[in-house]
Every structure is written in structure tokens, then in C-alpha cells.
């Protein structure tokens, strides 16, 4: 399973794309745990003091916003990115 990271989240991880292994029937939360195990420096930027995903960090599965209890399949693409602002 592949994670795509954007902006300062990619900087914290040291790369924009990270592949993680999760078991069949895993959830997005399981995949996030695998990502943070692989890239522990990302945890400080992505998680709040309670160990939960920060409110302003967007999490997508195959381009759609999902909750952590959504299941994932091997070919899914997950993405994390900060809020986008423009002007």
C-alpha cells in the first residue's frame, strides 16, 4: 500500500511516497500506524498530543476523505496533506 505525502508532511518524512505493508482487512488507522512506524519523524507533525490525527491534516483514500476505521486493500492509495490556502 502506498502513501502520498504533501508539503511539510513530505518534508517531515523525508520523501513524498512511502510504501507500507498491512494485513488483509486492515483499516486506514492500521495503515497510518505502519506509516508512522516507518517514518517516526512524521508523527510530531501529523498527530496531536493525544496521538490522534490533527484536525487540520487531511486524509484521503483513493482521492476521497475517509475515517480511520475504513478498510484498505493492497492497491489503495492513501494521502496525507495539510490544509491548502491560496491567494
Short mmCIF file of C-alpha atoms in Angstrom, two decimals:
data_model
loop_
_atom_site.label_atom_id
_atom_site.label_comp_id
_atom_site.label_asym_id
_atom_site.label_seq_id
_atom_site.Cartn_x
_atom_site.Cartn_y
_atom_site.Cartn_z
CA UNK A 1 0.00 0.00 0.00
CA UNK A 2 1.27 3.41 -0.89
CA UNK A 3 1.07 6.69 0.99
CA UNK A 4 1.50 10.02 -0.75
CA UNK A 5 2.62 12.91 1.45
CA UNK A 6 2.43 16.58 0.61
CA UNK A 7 4.04 19.86 1.67
CA UNK A 8 5.60 19.88 5.15
CA UNK A 9 4.38 16.32 5.81
CA UNK A 10 6.60 15.11 2.96
CA UNK A 11 9.45 17.18 4.38
CA UNK A 12 8.99 15.61 7.83
CA UNK A 13 9.02 12.11 6.33
CA UNK A 14 11.95 12.85 4.04
CA UNK A 15 10.09 11.70 0.93
CA UNK A 16 6.79 12.15 -0.90
CA UNK A 17 5.87 8.49 -1.37
CA UNK A 18 6.10 5.74 1.25
CA UNK A 19 5.12 2.11 0.78
CA UNK A 20 3.89 0.19 3.83
CA UNK A 21 2.73 -3.38 4.36
CA UNK A 22 -0.54 -4.07 6.17
CA UNK A 23 -2.50 -7.28 6.63
CA UNK A 24 -5.66 -8.12 4.72
CA UNK A 25 -8.67 -6.49 6.37
CA UNK A 26 -6.55 -3.65 7.77
CA UNK A 27 -8.01 -0.22 8.38
CA UNK A 28 -6.77 3.23 7.45
CA UNK A 29 -5.69 3.60 11.09
CA UNK A 30 -3.61 0.41 10.75
CA UNK A 31 -2.00 1.80 7.60
CA UNK A 32 -1.34 5.11 9.38
CA UNK A 33 0.33 3.23 12.25
CA UNK A 34 2.52 1.41 9.71
CA UNK A 35 3.42 4.74 8.09
CA UNK A 36 4.36 6.31 11.41
CA UNK A 37 6.41 3.26 12.36
CA UNK A 38 8.30 3.58 9.07
CA UNK A 39 8.62 7.38 9.32
CA UNK A 40 8.53 8.27 13.05
CA UNK A 41 9.51 11.91 12.45
CA UNK A 42 6.14 12.37 10.74
CA UNK A 43 4.25 11.66 13.98
CA UNK A 44 5.09 15.02 15.55
CA UNK A 45 3.67 16.89 12.56
CA UNK A 46 0.65 14.66 11.87
CA UNK A 47 -0.57 13.73 15.37
CA UNK A 48 -1.85 15.82 18.25
CA UNK A 49 -0.84 15.36 21.90
CA UNK A 50 -3.45 12.59 22.28
CA UNK A 51 -1.88 10.58 19.45
CA UNK A 52 -4.75 11.27 17.04
CA UNK A 53 -4.53 12.77 13.57
CA UNK A 54 -4.54 16.55 13.83
CA UNK A 55 -7.82 18.16 12.79
CA UNK A 56 -6.25 20.16 10.01
CA UNK A 57 -4.45 17.19 8.42
CA UNK A 58 -6.47 15.76 5.55
CA UNK A 59 -6.51 12.00 4.98
CA UNK A 60 -7.71 10.55 1.68
CA UNK A 61 -8.16 7.03 0.37
CA UNK A 62 -8.18 6.82 -3.42
CA UNK A 63 -8.94 10.54 -3.60
CA UNK A 64 -11.83 10.57 -1.12
CA UNK A 65 -11.90 11.67 2.50
CA UNK A 66 -12.26 8.71 4.89
CA UNK A 67 -12.33 7.86 8.58
CA UNK A 68 -9.67 5.77 10.25
CA UNK A 69 -11.93 2.73 10.51
CA UNK A 70 -12.34 2.42 6.72
CA UNK A 71 -10.80 -0.78 5.37
CA UNK A 72 -7.97 -0.74 2.88
CA UNK A 73 -6.90 -3.06 0.08
CA UNK A 74 -3.39 -3.68 -1.24
CA UNK A 75 -3.85 -1.45 -4.29
CA UNK A 76 -5.29 1.53 -2.42
CA UNK A 77 -3.51 4.85 -2.35
CA UNK A 78 -3.64 6.86 0.85
CA UNK A 79 -2.68 10.51 1.11
CA UNK A 80 -1.94 12.97 3.88
CA UNK A 81 -1.77 16.69 3.31
CA UNK A 82 -2.08 19.89 5.29
CA UNK A 83 -4.84 22.40 4.59
CA UNK A 84 -4.42 24.26 1.35
CA UNK A 85 -4.59 28.01 1.33
CA UNK A 86 -4.22 30.27 -1.60
CA UNK A 87 -4.39 33.79 -2.65
#
